[in-house]
Tab-separated table of C-alpha atoms in Angstrom:
chain	number	residue	atom	x	y	z
A	8	UNK	CA	166.455	184.189	82.020
A	9	UNK	CA	166.008	180.450	82.473
A	10	UNK	CA	169.105	178.401	82.697
A	11	UNK	CA	169.467	174.756	81.838
A	12	UNK	CA	169.975	173.800	85.469
A	13	UNK	CA	166.829	175.500	86.731
A	14	UNK	CA	164.474	173.494	84.518
A	15	UNK	CA	162.523	170.440	85.615
A	16	UNK	CA	164.451	167.237	85.901
A	17	UNK	CA	163.078	164.505	83.670
A	18	UNK	CA	163.708	160.941	84.875
A	19	UNK	CA	164.420	158.296	82.302
A	20	UNK	CA	161.521	156.002	81.485
A	21	UNK	CA	161.650	152.400	82.747
A	22	UNK	CA	158.961	151.007	80.466
A	23	UNK	CA	161.277	149.394	77.931
A	24	UNK	CA	163.155	147.635	80.705
A	25	UNK	CA	159.938	146.116	82.048
A	26	UNK	CA	158.983	144.881	78.623
A	27	UNK	CA	162.346	143.261	78.254
A	28	UNK	CA	161.916	141.491	81.594
A	29	UNK	CA	158.466	140.269	80.533
A	30	UNK	CA	159.800	138.934	77.296
A	31	UNK	CA	162.654	137.301	79.138
A	32	UNK	CA	160.273	135.554	81.554
A	33	UNK	CA	158.273	134.081	78.706
A	34	UNK	CA	161.233	132.281	77.262
A	35	UNK	CA	161.213	128.470	77.599
A	36	UNK	CA	164.268	126.491	78.475
A	37	UNK	CA	165.026	124.304	75.441
A	38	UNK	CA	166.594	121.651	77.616
A	39	UNK	CA	163.232	120.755	79.308
A	40	UNK	CA	161.245	118.215	77.322
A	41	UNK	CA	157.585	117.605	78.223
A	42	UNK	CA	156.682	113.926	78.443
A	43	UNK	CA	153.253	112.799	77.192
A	44	UNK	CA	150.827	111.452	79.810
A	45	UNK	CA	150.246	107.759	79.307
A	46	UNK	CA	146.786	106.481	80.465
A	47	UNK	CA	146.441	102.842	81.394
A	48	UNK	CA	143.693	100.970	79.636
A	49	UNK	CA	140.806	99.712	81.806
A	50	UNK	CA	141.030	95.961	81.618
A	51	UNK	CA	138.029	95.206	83.815
A	52	UNK	CA	135.286	93.042	82.386
A	53	UNK	CA	131.670	94.155	81.953
A	54	UNK	CA	130.611	92.061	84.922
A	55	UNK	CA	133.124	93.858	87.099
A	56	UNK	CA	132.101	97.264	85.782
A	57	UNK	CA	128.404	96.563	86.430
A	58	UNK	CA	129.006	95.230	89.927
A	59	UNK	CA	127.677	97.317	92.832
A	60	UNK	CA	130.374	99.381	94.526
A	61	UNK	CA	131.692	98.234	97.859
A	62	UNK	CA	132.854	101.666	98.971
A	63	UNK	CA	130.924	104.627	100.290
A	64	UNK	CA	129.288	102.811	103.198
A	65	UNK	CA	131.003	104.820	105.883
A	66	UNK	CA	129.068	105.718	109.003
A	67	UNK	CA	127.761	109.228	109.483
A	68	UNK	CA	129.332	109.462	112.943
A	69	UNK	CA	133.083	109.894	113.071
A	70	UNK	CA	134.470	108.409	116.277
A	71	UNK	CA	137.819	109.886	117.338
A	72	UNK	CA	140.768	107.590	117.818
A	73	UNK	CA	140.938	106.097	121.299
A	74	UNK	CA	144.460	105.835	122.692
A	75	UNK	CA	143.575	103.855	125.799
A	76	UNK	CA	144.671	100.251	125.956
A	77	UNK	CA	142.233	97.382	126.490
A	78	UNK	CA	139.197	99.626	126.030
A	79	UNK	CA	135.949	97.695	125.678
A	80	UNK	CA	132.254	98.438	126.139
A	81	UNK	CA	130.548	95.905	128.377
A	82	UNK	CA	127.436	94.028	127.296
A	83	UNK	CA	125.593	95.233	130.390
A	84	UNK	CA	126.078	98.816	129.275
A	85	UNK	CA	124.749	98.025	125.807
A	86	UNK	CA	121.700	96.342	127.310
A	87	UNK	CA	121.063	99.389	129.490
A	88	UNK	CA	121.229	101.727	126.497
A	89	UNK	CA	118.960	99.560	124.340
A	90	UNK	CA	116.368	99.167	127.114
A	91	UNK	CA	114.786	102.534	126.258
A	92	UNK	CA	115.184	103.254	122.569
A	93	UNK	CA	113.892	106.298	120.693
A	94	UNK	CA	111.772	105.315	117.677
A	95	UNK	CA	110.808	108.732	116.312
A	96	UNK	CA	107.078	108.599	117.027
A	97	UNK	CA	104.973	111.754	117.133
A	98	UNK	CA	104.438	111.623	120.897
A	99	UNK	CA	108.089	110.960	121.743
A	100	UNK	CA	110.207	113.768	123.125
A	101	UNK	CA	113.766	113.942	121.716
A	102	UNK	CA	114.834	116.296	124.532
A	103	UNK	CA	113.792	113.691	127.114
A	104	UNK	CA	115.778	111.039	125.239
A	105	UNK	CA	118.906	113.206	125.216
A	106	UNK	CA	118.527	113.895	128.945
A	107	UNK	CA	118.139	110.182	129.677
A	108	UNK	CA	121.109	109.299	127.459
A	109	UNK	CA	123.330	111.893	129.141
A	110	UNK	CA	122.352	110.535	132.535
A	111	UNK	CA	123.354	107.016	131.507
A	112	UNK	CA	126.659	107.972	129.901
A	113	UNK	CA	127.650	110.306	132.740
A	114	UNK	CA	128.177	107.251	134.959
A	115	UNK	CA	130.787	105.788	132.586
A	116	UNK	CA	134.393	106.701	133.261
A	117	UNK	CA	137.392	105.335	131.357
A	118	UNK	CA	140.958	106.472	131.664
A	119	UNK	CA	142.244	108.438	128.640
A	120	UNK	CA	138.828	108.117	126.937
A	121	UNK	CA	136.770	111.293	126.458
A	122	UNK	CA	133.142	111.034	127.475
A	123	UNK	CA	132.057	112.536	124.141
A	124	UNK	CA	133.670	109.625	122.295
A	125	UNK	CA	131.707	107.162	124.427
A	126	UNK	CA	128.485	109.027	123.630
A	127	UNK	CA	129.199	108.931	119.901
A	128	UNK	CA	129.814	105.182	120.092
A	129	UNK	CA	126.695	104.366	122.141
A	130	UNK	CA	124.119	106.686	120.592
A	131	UNK	CA	123.323	104.500	117.525
A	132	UNK	CA	122.301	101.714	119.936
A	133	UNK	CA	119.748	103.988	121.653
A	134	UNK	CA	117.590	104.621	118.554
A	135	UNK	CA	115.344	102.378	116.503
A	136	UNK	CA	112.796	102.562	113.704
A	137	UNK	CA	112.501	105.928	111.970
A	138	UNK	CA	115.338	107.370	114.042
A	139	UNK	CA	117.761	104.678	112.882
A	140	UNK	CA	116.682	105.190	109.264
A	141	UNK	CA	117.356	108.911	109.639
A	142	UNK	CA	120.884	108.286	110.932
A	143	UNK	CA	121.643	105.826	108.142
A	144	UNK	CA	120.580	108.401	105.513
A	145	UNK	CA	122.988	111.035	106.803
A	146	UNK	CA	126.068	111.586	104.596
A	147	UNK	CA	129.138	109.567	105.589
A	148	UNK	CA	131.462	111.278	108.074
A	149	UNK	CA	129.139	114.279	108.460
A	150	UNK	CA	128.883	114.138	112.274
A	151	UNK	CA	132.185	114.826	113.983
A	152	UNK	CA	131.286	116.017	117.497
A	153	UNK	CA	128.627	115.224	120.069
A	154	UNK	CA	127.195	118.728	119.663
A	155	UNK	CA	126.697	118.124	115.925
A	156	UNK	CA	124.825	114.901	116.635
A	157	UNK	CA	122.504	116.501	119.213
A	158	UNK	CA	121.780	119.468	116.931
A	159	UNK	CA	120.844	117.312	113.933
A	160	UNK	CA	118.848	114.900	116.074
A	161	UNK	CA	116.765	117.662	117.696
A	162	UNK	CA	116.151	119.497	114.413
A	163	UNK	CA	114.979	116.274	112.788
A	164	UNK	CA	112.498	115.136	115.440
A	165	UNK	CA	111.592	118.505	116.975
A	166	UNK	CA	110.887	120.823	114.012
A	167	UNK	CA	109.994	124.520	114.466
A	168	UNK	CA	106.301	123.781	113.905
A	169	UNK	CA	106.245	121.583	117.010
A	170	UNK	CA	107.867	124.368	119.009
A	171	UNK	CA	105.166	126.775	117.877
A	172	UNK	CA	102.387	124.375	118.850
A	173	UNK	CA	103.836	123.795	122.313
A	174	UNK	CA	104.311	127.520	122.877
A	175	UNK	CA	100.658	128.068	121.986
A	176	UNK	CA	99.596	125.320	124.400
A	177	UNK	CA	101.597	126.939	127.194
A	178	UNK	CA	100.171	130.385	126.469
A	179	UNK	CA	96.559	129.125	126.257
A	180	UNK	CA	96.813	126.747	129.228
A	181	UNK	CA	93.571	126.315	131.228
A	182	UNK	CA	92.683	124.209	134.254
A	183	UNK	CA	90.088	121.551	133.468
A	184	UNK	CA	86.790	121.411	135.332
A	185	UNK	CA	87.556	117.969	136.791
A	186	UNK	CA	91.226	118.689	137.503
A	187	UNK	CA	92.665	119.409	140.925
A	188	UNK	CA	95.273	122.052	141.671
A	189	UNK	CA	98.187	119.630	141.852
A	190	UNK	CA	97.111	117.859	138.648
A	191	UNK	CA	96.938	121.163	136.779
A	192	UNK	CA	100.378	122.171	138.076
A	193	UNK	CA	101.917	118.849	137.006
A	194	UNK	CA	100.383	119.119	133.537
A	195	UNK	CA	101.689	122.673	133.186
A	196	UNK	CA	105.196	121.542	134.165
A	197	UNK	CA	105.012	118.719	131.623
A	198	UNK	CA	104.355	121.260	128.860
A	199	UNK	CA	107.316	123.342	129.971
A	200	UNK	CA	109.515	120.259	130.122
A	201	UNK	CA	108.437	119.126	126.655
A	202	UNK	CA	109.638	122.424	125.176
A	203	UNK	CA	112.741	123.503	127.123
A	204	UNK	CA	113.491	126.286	124.617
A	205	UNK	CA	110.067	127.935	125.032
A	206	UNK	CA	111.664	131.242	126.012
A	207	UNK	CA	109.107	132.212	128.689
A	208	UNK	CA	110.450	133.896	131.804
A	209	UNK	CA	109.564	132.743	135.294
A	210	UNK	CA	107.260	135.737	135.712
A	211	UNK	CA	105.375	134.878	132.527
A	212	UNK	CA	105.034	131.228	133.580
A	213	UNK	CA	103.582	132.064	137.019
A	214	UNK	CA	101.209	134.662	135.560
A	215	UNK	CA	99.964	132.221	132.915
A	216	UNK	CA	99.373	129.464	135.446
A	217	UNK	CA	97.637	131.763	137.957
A	218	UNK	CA	95.235	133.121	135.334
A	219	UNK	CA	94.427	129.599	134.121
A	220	UNK	CA	93.153	128.435	137.527
A	221	UNK	CA	89.531	128.350	138.600
A	222	UNK	CA	88.213	131.045	140.899
A	223	UNK	CA	88.253	128.617	143.830
A	224	UNK	CA	91.960	127.822	143.474
A	225	UNK	CA	92.796	131.484	142.876
A	226	UNK	CA	91.000	132.430	146.095
A	227	UNK	CA	92.878	129.656	147.906
A	228	UNK	CA	96.230	131.046	146.757
A	229	UNK	CA	95.237	134.597	147.662
A	230	UNK	CA	94.113	133.466	151.110
A	231	UNK	CA	97.429	131.687	151.645
A	232	UNK	CA	99.359	134.938	151.137
A	233	UNK	CA	96.832	137.007	153.069
A	234	UNK	CA	95.778	139.140	150.143
A	235	UNK	CA	96.734	138.922	146.482
A	236	UNK	CA	99.328	136.594	144.997
A	237	UNK	CA	100.470	139.306	142.584
A	238	UNK	CA	101.823	141.340	145.504
A	239	UNK	CA	104.556	138.741	146.055
A	240	UNK	CA	107.808	138.336	144.185
A	241	UNK	CA	108.030	135.636	141.495
A	242	UNK	CA	110.270	133.531	143.732
A	243	UNK	CA	107.823	133.688	146.670
A	244	UNK	CA	104.851	132.981	144.419
A	245	UNK	CA	106.574	129.955	142.898
A	246	UNK	CA	107.439	128.628	146.373
A	247	UNK	CA	103.821	129.015	147.463
A	248	UNK	CA	102.526	127.173	144.381
A	249	UNK	CA	104.952	124.305	144.959
A	250	UNK	CA	103.983	124.003	148.649
A	251	UNK	CA	100.267	124.003	147.830
A	252	UNK	CA	100.823	121.318	145.204
A	253	UNK	CA	102.682	119.139	147.745
A	254	UNK	CA	99.851	119.487	150.280
A	255	UNK	CA	97.247	118.452	147.687
A	256	UNK	CA	99.378	115.486	146.667
A	257	UNK	CA	99.697	114.270	150.274
A	258	UNK	CA	95.918	114.549	150.781
A	259	UNK	CA	95.253	112.516	147.660
A	260	UNK	CA	97.673	109.838	148.850
A	261	UNK	CA	95.899	109.538	152.195
A	262	UNK	CA	92.530	109.078	150.490
A	263	UNK	CA	93.945	106.413	148.201
A	264	UNK	CA	95.475	104.587	151.169
A	265	UNK	CA	92.148	104.565	153.010
A	266	UNK	CA	90.322	103.143	150.012
A	267	UNK	CA	92.953	100.467	149.435
A	268	UNK	CA	92.772	99.228	153.054
A	269	UNK	CA	88.998	98.829	152.935
A	270	UNK	CA	88.836	96.956	149.652
A	271	UNK	CA	88.824	93.208	149.423
A	272	UNK	CA	90.886	93.019	146.223
A	273	UNK	CA	94.580	93.139	147.022
A	274	UNK	CA	96.147	92.538	143.636
A	275	UNK	CA	94.629	95.577	141.913
A	276	UNK	CA	95.325	99.287	142.015
A	277	UNK	CA	93.259	101.354	144.507
A	278	UNK	CA	91.042	102.903	141.831
A	279	UNK	CA	90.308	99.593	140.123
A	280	UNK	CA	89.709	97.868	143.468
A	281	UNK	CA	87.224	100.532	144.573
A	282	UNK	CA	85.361	100.255	141.274
A	283	UNK	CA	85.301	96.461	141.556
A	284	UNK	CA	83.802	96.537	145.044
A	285	UNK	CA	81.174	99.068	143.975
A	286	UNK	CA	80.115	96.855	141.081
A	287	UNK	CA	79.939	93.824	143.371
A	288	UNK	CA	77.710	95.676	145.843
A	289	UNK	CA	75.437	96.818	143.021
A	290	UNK	CA	75.132	93.302	141.674
A	291	UNK	CA	74.302	91.890	145.100
A	292	UNK	CA	71.659	94.548	145.642
A	293	UNK	CA	69.892	93.906	142.348
A	294	UNK	CA	70.132	90.127	142.448
A	295	UNK	CA	66.690	88.422	142.346
A	296	UNK	CA	66.072	84.926	143.741
A	297	UNK	CA	66.027	82.150	141.177
A	298	UNK	CA	62.575	81.154	139.872
A	299	UNK	CA	60.903	78.215	141.631
A	300	UNK	CA	60.445	75.077	139.645
A	301	UNK	CA	56.817	74.422	138.652
A	302	UNK	CA	55.708	70.884	139.144
A	303	UNK	CA	54.258	69.340	136.038
A	304	UNK	CA	50.523	68.551	136.124
A	305	UNK	CA	49.978	64.822	136.240
A	306	UNK	CA	46.914	63.293	134.624
A	307	UNK	CA	44.524	61.441	136.891
A	308	UNK	CA	41.660	59.201	136.000
A	309	UNK	CA	38.175	60.452	136.907
A	310	UNK	CA	36.965	56.865	137.305
A	311	UNK	CA	39.554	55.270	139.587
A	312	UNK	CA	41.834	58.201	140.455
A	313	UNK	CA	44.921	56.519	139.002
A	314	UNK	CA	47.808	58.289	137.215
A	315	UNK	CA	46.407	57.737	133.716
A	316	UNK	CA	43.766	59.249	131.421
A	317	UNK	CA	40.177	58.186	131.892
A	318	UNK	CA	40.048	56.530	128.481
A	319	UNK	CA	42.908	54.196	129.455
A	320	UNK	CA	41.372	53.089	132.699
A	321	UNK	CA	41.141	49.305	133.135
A	322	UNK	CA	38.124	49.635	135.432
A	323	UNK	CA	35.898	50.471	132.463
A	324	UNK	CA	36.461	46.969	130.965
A	325	UNK	CA	37.354	48.340	127.519
A	326	UNK	CA	34.499	50.839	127.318
A	327	UNK	CA	36.837	53.827	127.297
A	328	UNK	CA	36.211	54.413	123.645
A	329	UNK	CA	32.480	54.555	124.295
A	330	UNK	CA	32.922	57.181	126.998
A	331	UNK	CA	35.097	59.214	124.678
A	332	UNK	CA	32.476	58.989	121.884
A	333	UNK	CA	29.698	60.014	124.249
A	334	UNK	CA	31.638	63.104	125.409
A	335	UNK	CA	32.392	64.142	121.835
A	336	UNK	CA	28.743	63.656	120.861
A	337	UNK	CA	27.665	65.750	123.850
A	338	UNK	CA	29.944	68.642	122.817
A	339	UNK	CA	28.693	68.485	119.177
A	340	UNK	CA	25.027	68.444	120.256
A	341	UNK	CA	25.543	71.406	122.546
A	342	UNK	CA	27.169	73.415	119.742
A	343	UNK	CA	24.333	72.614	117.314
A	344	UNK	CA	21.728	73.518	119.906
A	345	UNK	CA	23.457	76.822	120.530
A	346	UNK	CA	23.649	77.697	116.832
A	347	UNK	CA	20.107	76.541	115.959
A	348	UNK	CA	17.795	77.274	118.823
A	349	UNK	CA	19.327	80.310	120.499
A	350	UNK	CA	19.983	82.483	117.461
A	351	UNK	CA	17.080	84.752	118.295
A	352	UNK	CA	18.214	85.331	121.886
A	353	UNK	CA	21.748	86.364	120.906
A	354	UNK	CA	22.492	90.037	120.419
A	355	UNK	CA	22.799	91.317	116.826
A	356	UNK	CA	26.551	91.903	117.211
A	357	UNK	CA	27.064	88.206	117.966
A	358	UNK	CA	24.458	86.567	115.749
A	359	UNK	CA	26.474	86.870	112.531
A	360	UNK	CA	29.918	86.064	113.886
A	361	UNK	CA	32.069	83.536	112.127
A	362	UNK	CA	31.799	80.081	113.691
A	363	UNK	CA	34.898	78.420	115.056
A	364	UNK	CA	36.455	75.760	112.842
A	365	UNK	CA	35.064	72.263	113.316
A	366	UNK	CA	31.544	73.332	114.232
A	367	UNK	CA	28.639	72.271	111.881
A	368	UNK	CA	27.033	74.954	109.745
A	369	UNK	CA	23.976	76.744	111.107
A	370	UNK	CA	20.630	75.849	109.544
A	371	UNK	CA	18.020	78.546	109.709
A	372	UNK	CA	14.432	77.404	110.537
């Protein structure tokens, strides 16, 4: 038999109380009076409203507050920074510009002035052209730290496509047919320096350079180690390549010094001086003597031997015109005699030739 005490205990519901609290919270105090918002009328004229704004020209670089007293950047420092500006050309390397800029600013020390603040202040003076236009187009106050500035600068002027092209050039590197060992090594290092984030290990770099060499240079490296270069560690192989490059460089310098001491041109570089002397020797070898002057033929008289024509000779007592007429008559008579009397003796190929101008016509007998 169930008793009243053994049954389940039913707790009183709290729902009505919550509803009462909700209704109580929604009640508004009648003592609070909301005031209407009063908007001021814009009294500016149309000319003032149409005028260009004078705000919003803040710089993209935010320079932190400098607490040092009497802080000032010297003009000599500004001239040093502006002496080598980055213009944003295709062949320019932004990594090289950042390295050069860090080297310059690392020599500047001011008390209570962070070096990053000095870099942020000086960097706009180190760019020009397209690089300056890029910085001016950045949103105001968008560059807060030196790391932000370097990241945006590198991404703008060293896009991923350029990284891919340089990585391909490093992978497909080959020594040229007219290139020495030291020249090939310097060119390979320039490619690595132009793309510092190439990601190639030291082993991959040495293997790529060794396989790009000619058979002669490969045999020279193998002979230097007494076998095969691949049997050495990467550190030993790199040391051997550097030493061989230094030896080749010293040999080239000795040859250049010998050529420069033997040349007669002192104000030119050794290569240009050697070429100049070779051209001079070639010109001297092929030089021909100047042509001799031909003496003009002077007329001489056949009558008296004087320096005048025969028809102007005074020894003829004015009969020069008669001599001239007799000579002309003799020439005409000889031509007529040739054309009239000797036609039968001439060969057939000559008998019907055209007479020279001035000769009398031929009369057949």
